[in-house]
mmCIF file of the C-alpha atoms, coordinates in Angstrom:
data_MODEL
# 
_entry.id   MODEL 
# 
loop_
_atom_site.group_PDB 
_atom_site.id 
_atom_site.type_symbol 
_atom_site.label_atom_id 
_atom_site.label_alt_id 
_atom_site.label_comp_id 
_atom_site.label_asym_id 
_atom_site.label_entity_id 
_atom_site.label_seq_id 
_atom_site.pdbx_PDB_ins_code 
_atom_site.Cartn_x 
_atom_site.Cartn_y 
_atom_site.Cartn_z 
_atom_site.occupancy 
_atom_site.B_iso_or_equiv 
_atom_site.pdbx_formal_charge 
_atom_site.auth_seq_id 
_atom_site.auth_comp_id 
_atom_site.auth_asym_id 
_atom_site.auth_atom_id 
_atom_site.pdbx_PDB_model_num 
ATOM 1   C CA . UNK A 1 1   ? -56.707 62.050  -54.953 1.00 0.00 ? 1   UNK A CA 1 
ATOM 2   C CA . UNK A 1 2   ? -53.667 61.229  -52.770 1.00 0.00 ? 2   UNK A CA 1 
ATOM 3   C CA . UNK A 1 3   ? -53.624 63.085  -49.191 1.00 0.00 ? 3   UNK A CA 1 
ATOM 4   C CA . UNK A 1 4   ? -51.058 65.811  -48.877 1.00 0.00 ? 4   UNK A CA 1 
ATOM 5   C CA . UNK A 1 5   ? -48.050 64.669  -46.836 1.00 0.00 ? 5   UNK A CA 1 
ATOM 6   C CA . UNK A 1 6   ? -46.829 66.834  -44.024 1.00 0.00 ? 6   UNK A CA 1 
ATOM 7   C CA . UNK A 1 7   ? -43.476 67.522  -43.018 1.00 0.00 ? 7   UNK A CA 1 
ATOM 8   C CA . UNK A 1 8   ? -40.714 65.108  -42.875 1.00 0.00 ? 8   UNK A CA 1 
ATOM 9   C CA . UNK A 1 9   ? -39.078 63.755  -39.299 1.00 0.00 ? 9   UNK A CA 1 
ATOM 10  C CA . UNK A 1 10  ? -35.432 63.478  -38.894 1.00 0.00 ? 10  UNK A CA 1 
ATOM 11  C CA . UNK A 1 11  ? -36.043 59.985  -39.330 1.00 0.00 ? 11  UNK A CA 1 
ATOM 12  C CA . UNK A 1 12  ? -37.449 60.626  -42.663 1.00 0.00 ? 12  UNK A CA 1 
ATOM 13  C CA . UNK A 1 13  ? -40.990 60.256  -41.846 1.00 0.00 ? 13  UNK A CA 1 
ATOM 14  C CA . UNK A 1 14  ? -43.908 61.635  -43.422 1.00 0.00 ? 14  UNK A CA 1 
ATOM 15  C CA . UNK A 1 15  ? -47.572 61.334  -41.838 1.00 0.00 ? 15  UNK A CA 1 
ATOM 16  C CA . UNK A 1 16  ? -50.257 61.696  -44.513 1.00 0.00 ? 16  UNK A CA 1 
ATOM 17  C CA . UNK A 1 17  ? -54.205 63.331  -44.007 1.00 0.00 ? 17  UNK A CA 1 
ATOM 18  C CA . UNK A 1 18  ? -55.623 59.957  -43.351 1.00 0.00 ? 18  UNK A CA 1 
ATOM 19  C CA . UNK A 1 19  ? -53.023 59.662  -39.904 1.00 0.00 ? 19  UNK A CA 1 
ATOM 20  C CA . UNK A 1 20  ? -50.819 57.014  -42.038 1.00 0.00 ? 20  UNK A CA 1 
ATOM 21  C CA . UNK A 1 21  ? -47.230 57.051  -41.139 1.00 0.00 ? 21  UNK A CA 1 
ATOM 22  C CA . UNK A 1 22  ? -44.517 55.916  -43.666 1.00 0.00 ? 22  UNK A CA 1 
ATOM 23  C CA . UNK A 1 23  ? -41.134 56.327  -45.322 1.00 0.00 ? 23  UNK A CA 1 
ATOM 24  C CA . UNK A 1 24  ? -41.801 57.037  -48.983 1.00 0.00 ? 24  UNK A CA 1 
ATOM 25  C CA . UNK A 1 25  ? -39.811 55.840  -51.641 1.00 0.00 ? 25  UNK A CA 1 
ATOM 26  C CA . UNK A 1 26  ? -36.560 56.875  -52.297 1.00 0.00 ? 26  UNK A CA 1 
ATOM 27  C CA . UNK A 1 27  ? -33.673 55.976  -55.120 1.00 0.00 ? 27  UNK A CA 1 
ATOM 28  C CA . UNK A 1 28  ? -30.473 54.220  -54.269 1.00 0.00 ? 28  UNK A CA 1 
ATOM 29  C CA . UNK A 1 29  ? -27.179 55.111  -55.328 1.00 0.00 ? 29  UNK A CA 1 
ATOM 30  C CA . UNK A 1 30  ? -26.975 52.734  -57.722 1.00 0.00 ? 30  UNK A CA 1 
ATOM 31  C CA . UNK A 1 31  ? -30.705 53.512  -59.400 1.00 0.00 ? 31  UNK A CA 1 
ATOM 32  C CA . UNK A 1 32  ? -32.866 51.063  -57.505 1.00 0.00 ? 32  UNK A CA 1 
ATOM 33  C CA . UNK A 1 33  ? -35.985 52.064  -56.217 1.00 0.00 ? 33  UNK A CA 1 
ATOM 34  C CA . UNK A 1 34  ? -36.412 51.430  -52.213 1.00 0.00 ? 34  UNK A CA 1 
ATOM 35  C CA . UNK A 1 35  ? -39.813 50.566  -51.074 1.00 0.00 ? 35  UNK A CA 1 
ATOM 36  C CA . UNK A 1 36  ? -41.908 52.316  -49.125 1.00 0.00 ? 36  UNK A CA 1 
ATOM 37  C CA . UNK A 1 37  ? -42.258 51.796  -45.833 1.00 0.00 ? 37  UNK A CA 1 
ATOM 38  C CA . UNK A 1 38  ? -45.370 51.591  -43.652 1.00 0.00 ? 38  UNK A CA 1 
ATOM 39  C CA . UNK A 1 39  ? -44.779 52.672  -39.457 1.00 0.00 ? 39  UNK A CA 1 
ATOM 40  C CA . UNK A 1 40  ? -47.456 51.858  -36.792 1.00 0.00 ? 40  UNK A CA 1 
ATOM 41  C CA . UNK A 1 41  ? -49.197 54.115  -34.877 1.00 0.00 ? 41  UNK A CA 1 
ATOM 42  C CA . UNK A 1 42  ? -47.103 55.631  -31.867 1.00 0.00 ? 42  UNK A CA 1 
ATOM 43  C CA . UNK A 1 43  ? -43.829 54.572  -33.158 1.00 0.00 ? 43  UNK A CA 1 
ATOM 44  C CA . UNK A 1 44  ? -40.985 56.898  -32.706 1.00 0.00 ? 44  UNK A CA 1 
ATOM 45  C CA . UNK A 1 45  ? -37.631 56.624  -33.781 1.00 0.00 ? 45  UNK A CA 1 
ATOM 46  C CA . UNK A 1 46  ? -34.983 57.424  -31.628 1.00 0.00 ? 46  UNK A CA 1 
ATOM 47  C CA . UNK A 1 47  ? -33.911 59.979  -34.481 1.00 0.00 ? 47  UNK A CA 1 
ATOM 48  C CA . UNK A 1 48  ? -37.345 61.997  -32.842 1.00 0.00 ? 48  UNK A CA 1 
ATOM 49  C CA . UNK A 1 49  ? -36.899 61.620  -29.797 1.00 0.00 ? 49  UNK A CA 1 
ATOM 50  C CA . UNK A 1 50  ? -36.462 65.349  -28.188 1.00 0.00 ? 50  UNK A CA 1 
ATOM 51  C CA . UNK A 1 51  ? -33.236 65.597  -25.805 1.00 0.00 ? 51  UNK A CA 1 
ATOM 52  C CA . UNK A 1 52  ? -33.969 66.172  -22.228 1.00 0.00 ? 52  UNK A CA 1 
ATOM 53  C CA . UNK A 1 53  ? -32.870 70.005  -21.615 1.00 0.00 ? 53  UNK A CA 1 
ATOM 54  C CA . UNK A 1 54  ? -32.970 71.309  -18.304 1.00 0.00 ? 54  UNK A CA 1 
ATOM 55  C CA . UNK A 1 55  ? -33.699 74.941  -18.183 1.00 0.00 ? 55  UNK A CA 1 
ATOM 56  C CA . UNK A 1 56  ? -32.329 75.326  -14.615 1.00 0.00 ? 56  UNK A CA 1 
ATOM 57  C CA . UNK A 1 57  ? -28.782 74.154  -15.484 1.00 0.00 ? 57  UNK A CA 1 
ATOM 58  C CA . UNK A 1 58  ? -29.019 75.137  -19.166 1.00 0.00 ? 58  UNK A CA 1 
ATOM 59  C CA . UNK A 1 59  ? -29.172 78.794  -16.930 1.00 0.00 ? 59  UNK A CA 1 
ATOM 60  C CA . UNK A 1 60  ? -27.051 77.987  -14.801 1.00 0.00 ? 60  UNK A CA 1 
ATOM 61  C CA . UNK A 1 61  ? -24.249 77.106  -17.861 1.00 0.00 ? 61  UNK A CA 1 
ATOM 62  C CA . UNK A 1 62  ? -24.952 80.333  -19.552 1.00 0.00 ? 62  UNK A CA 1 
ATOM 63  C CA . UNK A 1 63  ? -24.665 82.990  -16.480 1.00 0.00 ? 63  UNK A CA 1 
ATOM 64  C CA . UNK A 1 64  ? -20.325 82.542  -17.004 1.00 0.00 ? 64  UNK A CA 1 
ATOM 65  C CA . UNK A 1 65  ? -20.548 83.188  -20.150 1.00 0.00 ? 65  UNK A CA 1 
ATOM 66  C CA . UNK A 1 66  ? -22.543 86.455  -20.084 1.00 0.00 ? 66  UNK A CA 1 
ATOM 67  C CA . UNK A 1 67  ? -20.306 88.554  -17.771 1.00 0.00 ? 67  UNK A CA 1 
ATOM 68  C CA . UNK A 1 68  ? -19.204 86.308  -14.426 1.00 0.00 ? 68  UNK A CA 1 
ATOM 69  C CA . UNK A 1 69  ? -19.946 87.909  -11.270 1.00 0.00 ? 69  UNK A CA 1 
ATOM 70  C CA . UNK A 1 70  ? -21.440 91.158  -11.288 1.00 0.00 ? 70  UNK A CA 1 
ATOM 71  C CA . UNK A 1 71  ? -19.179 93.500  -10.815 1.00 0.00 ? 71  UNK A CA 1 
ATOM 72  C CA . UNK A 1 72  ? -16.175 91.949  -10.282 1.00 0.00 ? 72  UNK A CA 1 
ATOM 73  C CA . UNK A 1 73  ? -14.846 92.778  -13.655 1.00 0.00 ? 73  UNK A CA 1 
ATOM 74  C CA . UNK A 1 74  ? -14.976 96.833  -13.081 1.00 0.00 ? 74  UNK A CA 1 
ATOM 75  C CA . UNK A 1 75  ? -12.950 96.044  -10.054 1.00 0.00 ? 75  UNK A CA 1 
ATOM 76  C CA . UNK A 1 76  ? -10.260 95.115  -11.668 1.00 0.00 ? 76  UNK A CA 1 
ATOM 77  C CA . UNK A 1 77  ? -10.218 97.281  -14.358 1.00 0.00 ? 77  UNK A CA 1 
ATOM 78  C CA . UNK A 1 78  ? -10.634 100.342 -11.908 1.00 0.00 ? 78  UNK A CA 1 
ATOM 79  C CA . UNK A 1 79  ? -7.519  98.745  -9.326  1.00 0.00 ? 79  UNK A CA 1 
ATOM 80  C CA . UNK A 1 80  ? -4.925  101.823 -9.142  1.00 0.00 ? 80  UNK A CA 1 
ATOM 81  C CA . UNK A 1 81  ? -1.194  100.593 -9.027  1.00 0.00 ? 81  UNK A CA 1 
ATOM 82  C CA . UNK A 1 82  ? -0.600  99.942  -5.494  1.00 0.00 ? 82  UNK A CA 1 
ATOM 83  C CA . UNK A 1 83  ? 3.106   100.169 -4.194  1.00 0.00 ? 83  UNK A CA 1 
ATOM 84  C CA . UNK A 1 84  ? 5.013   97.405  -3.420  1.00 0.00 ? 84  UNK A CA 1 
ATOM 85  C CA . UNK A 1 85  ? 4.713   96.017  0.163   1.00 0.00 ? 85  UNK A CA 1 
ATOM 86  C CA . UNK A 1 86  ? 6.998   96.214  2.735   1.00 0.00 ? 86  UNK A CA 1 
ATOM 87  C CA . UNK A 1 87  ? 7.616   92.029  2.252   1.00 0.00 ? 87  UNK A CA 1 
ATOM 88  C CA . UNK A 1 88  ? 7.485   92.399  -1.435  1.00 0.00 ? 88  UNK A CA 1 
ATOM 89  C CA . UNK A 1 89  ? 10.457  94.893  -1.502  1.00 0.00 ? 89  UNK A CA 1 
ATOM 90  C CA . UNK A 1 90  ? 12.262  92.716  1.102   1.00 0.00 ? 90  UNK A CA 1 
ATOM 91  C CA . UNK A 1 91  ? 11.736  89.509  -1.101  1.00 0.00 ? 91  UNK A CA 1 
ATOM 92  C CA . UNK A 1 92  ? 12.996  91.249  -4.166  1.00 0.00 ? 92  UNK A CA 1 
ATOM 93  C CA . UNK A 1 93  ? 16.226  92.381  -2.628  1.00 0.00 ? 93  UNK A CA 1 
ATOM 94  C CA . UNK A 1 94  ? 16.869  88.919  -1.723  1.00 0.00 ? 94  UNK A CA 1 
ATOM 95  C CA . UNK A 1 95  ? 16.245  87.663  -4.830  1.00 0.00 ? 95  UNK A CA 1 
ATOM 96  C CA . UNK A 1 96  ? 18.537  89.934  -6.522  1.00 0.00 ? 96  UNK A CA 1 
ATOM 97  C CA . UNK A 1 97  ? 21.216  88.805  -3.500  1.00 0.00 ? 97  UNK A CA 1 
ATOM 98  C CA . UNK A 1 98  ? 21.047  85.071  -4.249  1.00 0.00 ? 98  UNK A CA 1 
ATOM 99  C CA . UNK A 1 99  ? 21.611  86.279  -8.167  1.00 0.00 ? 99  UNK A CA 1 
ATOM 100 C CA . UNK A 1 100 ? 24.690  88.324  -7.194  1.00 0.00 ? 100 UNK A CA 1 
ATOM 101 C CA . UNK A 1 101 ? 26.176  85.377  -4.742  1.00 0.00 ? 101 UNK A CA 1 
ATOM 102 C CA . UNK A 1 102 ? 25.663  82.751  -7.753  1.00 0.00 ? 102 UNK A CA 1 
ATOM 103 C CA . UNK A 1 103 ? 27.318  85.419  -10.640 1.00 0.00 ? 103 UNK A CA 1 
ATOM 104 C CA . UNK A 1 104 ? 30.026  85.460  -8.190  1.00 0.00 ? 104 UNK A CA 1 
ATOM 105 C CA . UNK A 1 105 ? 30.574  82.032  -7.477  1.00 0.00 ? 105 UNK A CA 1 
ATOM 106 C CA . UNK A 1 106 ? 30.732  81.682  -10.995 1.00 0.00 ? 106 UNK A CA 1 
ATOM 107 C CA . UNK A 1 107 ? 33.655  83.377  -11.322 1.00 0.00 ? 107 UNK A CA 1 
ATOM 108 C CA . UNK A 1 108 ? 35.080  81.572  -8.579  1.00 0.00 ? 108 UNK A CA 1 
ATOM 109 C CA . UNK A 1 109 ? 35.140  78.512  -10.240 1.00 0.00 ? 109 UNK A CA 1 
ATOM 110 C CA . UNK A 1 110 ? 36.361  79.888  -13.412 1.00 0.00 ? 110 UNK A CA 1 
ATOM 111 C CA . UNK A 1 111 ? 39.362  81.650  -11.976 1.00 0.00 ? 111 UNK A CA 1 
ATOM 112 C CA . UNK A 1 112 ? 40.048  77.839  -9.776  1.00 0.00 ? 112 UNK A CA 1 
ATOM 113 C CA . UNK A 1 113 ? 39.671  75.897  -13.397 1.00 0.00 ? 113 UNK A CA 1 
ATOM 114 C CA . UNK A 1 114 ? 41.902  78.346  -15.288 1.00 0.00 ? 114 UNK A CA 1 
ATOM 115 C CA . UNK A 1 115 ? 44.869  78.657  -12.833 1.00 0.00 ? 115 UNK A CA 1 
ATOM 116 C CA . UNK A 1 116 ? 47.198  75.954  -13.581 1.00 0.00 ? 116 UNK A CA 1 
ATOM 117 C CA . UNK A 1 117 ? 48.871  73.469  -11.655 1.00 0.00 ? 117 UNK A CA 1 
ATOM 118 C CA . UNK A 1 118 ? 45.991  73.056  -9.395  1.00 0.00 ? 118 UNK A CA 1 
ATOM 119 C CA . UNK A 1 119 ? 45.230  70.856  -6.782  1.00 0.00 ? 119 UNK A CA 1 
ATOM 120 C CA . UNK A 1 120 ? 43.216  68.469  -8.373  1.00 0.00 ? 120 UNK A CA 1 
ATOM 121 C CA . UNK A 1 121 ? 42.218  65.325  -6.706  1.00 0.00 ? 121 UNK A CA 1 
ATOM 122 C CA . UNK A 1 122 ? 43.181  61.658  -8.988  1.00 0.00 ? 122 UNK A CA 1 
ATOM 123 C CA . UNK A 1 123 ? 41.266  58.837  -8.351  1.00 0.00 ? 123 UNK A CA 1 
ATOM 124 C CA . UNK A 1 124 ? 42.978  56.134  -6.241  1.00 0.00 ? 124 UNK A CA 1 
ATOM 125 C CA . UNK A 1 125 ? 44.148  53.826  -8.157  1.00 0.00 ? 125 UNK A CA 1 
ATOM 126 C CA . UNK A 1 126 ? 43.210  49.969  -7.361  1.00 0.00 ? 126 UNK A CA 1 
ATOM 127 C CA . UNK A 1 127 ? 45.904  47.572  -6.800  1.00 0.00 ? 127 UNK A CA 1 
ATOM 128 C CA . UNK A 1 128 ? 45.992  44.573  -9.364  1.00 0.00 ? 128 UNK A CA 1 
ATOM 129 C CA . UNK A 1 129 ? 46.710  42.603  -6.680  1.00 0.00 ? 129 UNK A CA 1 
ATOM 130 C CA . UNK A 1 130 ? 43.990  43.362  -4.009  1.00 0.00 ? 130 UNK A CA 1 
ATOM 131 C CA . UNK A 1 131 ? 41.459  43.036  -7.084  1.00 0.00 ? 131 UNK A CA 1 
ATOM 132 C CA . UNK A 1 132 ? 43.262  39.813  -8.183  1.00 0.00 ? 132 UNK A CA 1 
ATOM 133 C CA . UNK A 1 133 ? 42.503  38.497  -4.460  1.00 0.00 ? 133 UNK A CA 1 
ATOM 134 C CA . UNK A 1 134 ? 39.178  39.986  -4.282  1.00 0.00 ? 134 UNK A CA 1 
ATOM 135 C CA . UNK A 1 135 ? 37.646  37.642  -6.961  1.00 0.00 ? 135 UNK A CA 1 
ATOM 136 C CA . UNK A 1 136 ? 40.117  34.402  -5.853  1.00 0.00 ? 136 UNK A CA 1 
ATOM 137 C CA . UNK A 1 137 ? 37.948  34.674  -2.531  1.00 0.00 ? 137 UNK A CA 1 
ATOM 138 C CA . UNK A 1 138 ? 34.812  34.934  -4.591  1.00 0.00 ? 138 UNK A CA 1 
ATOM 139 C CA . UNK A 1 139 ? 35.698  32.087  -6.831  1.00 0.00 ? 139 UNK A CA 1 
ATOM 140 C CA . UNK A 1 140 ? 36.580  30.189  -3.504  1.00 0.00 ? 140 UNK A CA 1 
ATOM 141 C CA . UNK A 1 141 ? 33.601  30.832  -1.973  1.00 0.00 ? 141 UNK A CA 1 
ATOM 142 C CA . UNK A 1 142 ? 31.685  29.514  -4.897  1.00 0.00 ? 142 UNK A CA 1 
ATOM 143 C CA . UNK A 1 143 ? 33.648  26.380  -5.271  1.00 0.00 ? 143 UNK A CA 1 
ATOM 144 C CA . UNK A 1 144 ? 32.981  25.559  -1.873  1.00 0.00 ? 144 UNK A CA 1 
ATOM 145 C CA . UNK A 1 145 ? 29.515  25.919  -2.205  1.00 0.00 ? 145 UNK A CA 1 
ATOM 146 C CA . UNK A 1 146 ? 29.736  23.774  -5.654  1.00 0.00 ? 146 UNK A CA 1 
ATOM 147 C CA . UNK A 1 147 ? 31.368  21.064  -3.731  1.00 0.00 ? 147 UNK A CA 1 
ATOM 148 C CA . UNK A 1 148 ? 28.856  21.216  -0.792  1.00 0.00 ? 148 UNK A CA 1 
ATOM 149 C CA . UNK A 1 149 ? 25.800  21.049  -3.423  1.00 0.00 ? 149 UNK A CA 1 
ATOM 150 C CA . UNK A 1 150 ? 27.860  17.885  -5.084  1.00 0.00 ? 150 UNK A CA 1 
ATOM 151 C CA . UNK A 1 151 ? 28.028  16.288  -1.735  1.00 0.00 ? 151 UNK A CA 1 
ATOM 152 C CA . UNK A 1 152 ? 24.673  16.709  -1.295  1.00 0.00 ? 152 UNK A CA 1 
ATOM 153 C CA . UNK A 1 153 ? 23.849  15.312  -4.871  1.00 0.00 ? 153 UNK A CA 1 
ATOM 154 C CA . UNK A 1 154 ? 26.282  12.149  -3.713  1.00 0.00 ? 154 UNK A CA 1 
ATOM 155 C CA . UNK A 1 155 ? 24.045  11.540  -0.848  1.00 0.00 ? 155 UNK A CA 1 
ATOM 156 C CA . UNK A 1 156 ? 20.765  11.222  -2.263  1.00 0.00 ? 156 UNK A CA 1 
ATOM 157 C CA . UNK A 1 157 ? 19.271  14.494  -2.016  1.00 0.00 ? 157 UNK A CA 1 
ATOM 158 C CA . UNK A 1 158 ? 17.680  16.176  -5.357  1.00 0.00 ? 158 UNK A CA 1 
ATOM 159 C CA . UNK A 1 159 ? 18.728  19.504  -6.561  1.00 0.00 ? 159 UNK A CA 1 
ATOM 160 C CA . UNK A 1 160 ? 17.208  22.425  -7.943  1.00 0.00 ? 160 UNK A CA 1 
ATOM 161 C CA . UNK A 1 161 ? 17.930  23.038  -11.521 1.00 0.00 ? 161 UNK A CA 1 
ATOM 162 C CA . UNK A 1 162 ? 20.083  26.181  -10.223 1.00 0.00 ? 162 UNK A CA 1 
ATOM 163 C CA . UNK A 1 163 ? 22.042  24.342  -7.793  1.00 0.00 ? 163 UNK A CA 1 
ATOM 164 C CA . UNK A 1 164 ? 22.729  21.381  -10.401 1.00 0.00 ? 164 UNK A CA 1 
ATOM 165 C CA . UNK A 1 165 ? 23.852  24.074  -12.726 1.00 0.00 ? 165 UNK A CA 1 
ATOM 166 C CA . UNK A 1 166 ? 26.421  25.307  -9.517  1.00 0.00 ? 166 UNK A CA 1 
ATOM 167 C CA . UNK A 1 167 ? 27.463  21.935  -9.703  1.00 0.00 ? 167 UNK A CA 1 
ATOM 168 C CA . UNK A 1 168 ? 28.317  21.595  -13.376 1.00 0.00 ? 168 UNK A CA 1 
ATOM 169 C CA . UNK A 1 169 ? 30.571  25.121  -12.911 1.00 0.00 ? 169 UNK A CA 1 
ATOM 170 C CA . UNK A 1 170 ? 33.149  23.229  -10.669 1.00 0.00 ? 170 UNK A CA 1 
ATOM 171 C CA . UNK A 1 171 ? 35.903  22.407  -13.271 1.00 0.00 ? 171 UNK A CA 1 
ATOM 172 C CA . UNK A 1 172 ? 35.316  26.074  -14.853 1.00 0.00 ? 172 UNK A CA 1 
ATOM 173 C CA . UNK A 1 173 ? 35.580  27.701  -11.293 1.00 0.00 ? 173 UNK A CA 1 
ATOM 174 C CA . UNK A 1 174 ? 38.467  25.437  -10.790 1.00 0.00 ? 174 UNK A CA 1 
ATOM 175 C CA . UNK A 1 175 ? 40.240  26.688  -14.232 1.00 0.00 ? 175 UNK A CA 1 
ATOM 176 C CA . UNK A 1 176 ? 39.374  30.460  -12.960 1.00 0.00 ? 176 UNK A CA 1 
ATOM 177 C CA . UNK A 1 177 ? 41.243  30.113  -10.341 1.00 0.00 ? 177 UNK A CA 1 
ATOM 178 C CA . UNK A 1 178 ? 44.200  28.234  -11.669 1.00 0.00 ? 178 UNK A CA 1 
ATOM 179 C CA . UNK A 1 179 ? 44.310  31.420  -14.509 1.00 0.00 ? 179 UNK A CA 1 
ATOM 180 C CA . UNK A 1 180 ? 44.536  33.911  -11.342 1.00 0.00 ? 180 UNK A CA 1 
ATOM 181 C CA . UNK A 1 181 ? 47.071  31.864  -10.056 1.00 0.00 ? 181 UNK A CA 1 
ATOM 182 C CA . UNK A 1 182 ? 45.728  29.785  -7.284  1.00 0.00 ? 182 UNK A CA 1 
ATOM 183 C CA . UNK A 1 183 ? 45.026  26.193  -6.487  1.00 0.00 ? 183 UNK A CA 1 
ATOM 184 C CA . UNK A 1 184 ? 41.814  24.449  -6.304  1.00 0.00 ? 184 UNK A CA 1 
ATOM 185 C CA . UNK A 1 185 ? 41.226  25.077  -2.609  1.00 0.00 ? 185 UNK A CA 1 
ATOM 186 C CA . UNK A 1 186 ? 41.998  29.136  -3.128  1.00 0.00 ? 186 UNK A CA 1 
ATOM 187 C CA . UNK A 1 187 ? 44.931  28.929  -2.012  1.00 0.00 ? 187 UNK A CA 1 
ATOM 188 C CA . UNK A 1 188 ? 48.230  30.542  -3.913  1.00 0.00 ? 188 UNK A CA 1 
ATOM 189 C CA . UNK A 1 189 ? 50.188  28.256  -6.124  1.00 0.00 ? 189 UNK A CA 1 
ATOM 190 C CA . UNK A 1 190 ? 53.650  29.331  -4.081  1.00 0.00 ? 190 UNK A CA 1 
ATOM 191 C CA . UNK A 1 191 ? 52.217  28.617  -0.755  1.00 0.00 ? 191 UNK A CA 1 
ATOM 192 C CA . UNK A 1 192 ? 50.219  25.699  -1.752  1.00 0.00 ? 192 UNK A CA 1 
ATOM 193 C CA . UNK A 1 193 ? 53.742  24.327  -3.095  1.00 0.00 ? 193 UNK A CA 1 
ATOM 194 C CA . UNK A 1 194 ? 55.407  25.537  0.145   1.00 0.00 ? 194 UNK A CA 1 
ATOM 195 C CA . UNK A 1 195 ? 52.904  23.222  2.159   1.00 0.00 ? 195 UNK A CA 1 
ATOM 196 C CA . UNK A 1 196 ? 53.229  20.151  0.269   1.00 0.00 ? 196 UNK A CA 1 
ATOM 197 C CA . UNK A 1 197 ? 57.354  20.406  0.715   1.00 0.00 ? 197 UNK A CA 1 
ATOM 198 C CA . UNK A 1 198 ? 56.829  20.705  4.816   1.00 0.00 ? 198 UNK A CA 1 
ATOM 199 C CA . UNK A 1 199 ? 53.841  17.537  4.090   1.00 0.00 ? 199 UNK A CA 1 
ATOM 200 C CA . UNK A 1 200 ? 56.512  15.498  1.998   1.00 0.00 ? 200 UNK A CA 1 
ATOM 201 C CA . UNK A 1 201 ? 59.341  16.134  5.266   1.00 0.00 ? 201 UNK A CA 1 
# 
């Protein structure tokens, strides 16, 4: 006659009368019979393994949650409505001062922006001319230092791929400036024509 089994583990386990541990069988989803399965003596499955608790923090965790500090909550149920403080009532005025002042300066503005005809500042505007000159003297600047990298190049010394690529922008710098209406030195077209008449006499 088969022993009785005793109560299953959370791993499934059963222990028998005879002190024999094992799995019994069970059915699979799809009807197949698993086998049962035989575990030694003093095995146990992590599934049975009991969770440390500690009673002293496990108290400790549950005293907020009964009620806080003793006594502090009649306190504040019993507090009577104090009146405001001295500082409290000063504060308060002063907020309600800074309200006023900005309501006010409101209007302000509102009355300036609907009065017509008034002063209202324009942007300067920038002279076609100063900005033409502005990036002539840029463009110079960058010839020269095109020409100075070429010189270099000319004389044996090797280039970064950057300062090759200055290089290379020479003729486009030069067309830049000839479109703004200057010569390939920077110089203006009128004076540069100017010079070559006093060269030529």
């Amino acid at each position: 006659m088969p022993s009785e089994p005793t109560k299953a583990s959370n791993a499934g386990i059963i222990t028998d009368d005879a002190g024999e541990r094992q799995i019994p069988e069970s059915k699979r989803a799809d009807g197949s019979t698993r086998k049962a399965i035989k575990i030694r003596l003093g095995y146990r499955p992590p599934e049975d393994v009991e969770v440390y608790k500690n009673r002293t923090a496990a108290a400790f965790r549950d005293r907020t949650t009964k009620g806080g500090i003793p006594g502090a909550a009649s306190l504040t149920e019993e507090k009577p409505e104090a009146s405001p403080s001295a500082a409290s009532n000063k504060n308060a005025k002063r907020r309600e001062a800074r309200k006023k002042a900005k309501t006010a300066g409101e209007d302000e503005v509102d009355e300036a922006k609907q009065q017509p005809g008034a002063d209202v500042p324009k942007a300067e505007e920038v002279d076609p001319e100063i900005e033409k000159e502005k990036k002539a003297r840029n463009l110079k600047k960058k010839l020269k230092q095109a020409k100075d990298l070429k010189n270099k190049k000319e004389g044996g010394e090797t280039l970064l791929p950057e300062q090759i690529a200055k290089v290379i922008k020479i003729n486009e710098l030069i067309r830049e400036l000839d479109a703004l209406g200057f010569d390939a030195e920077g110089e203006p077209k009128a004076n540069a024509k100017t010079k070559d008449d006093s060269n030529e006499a």
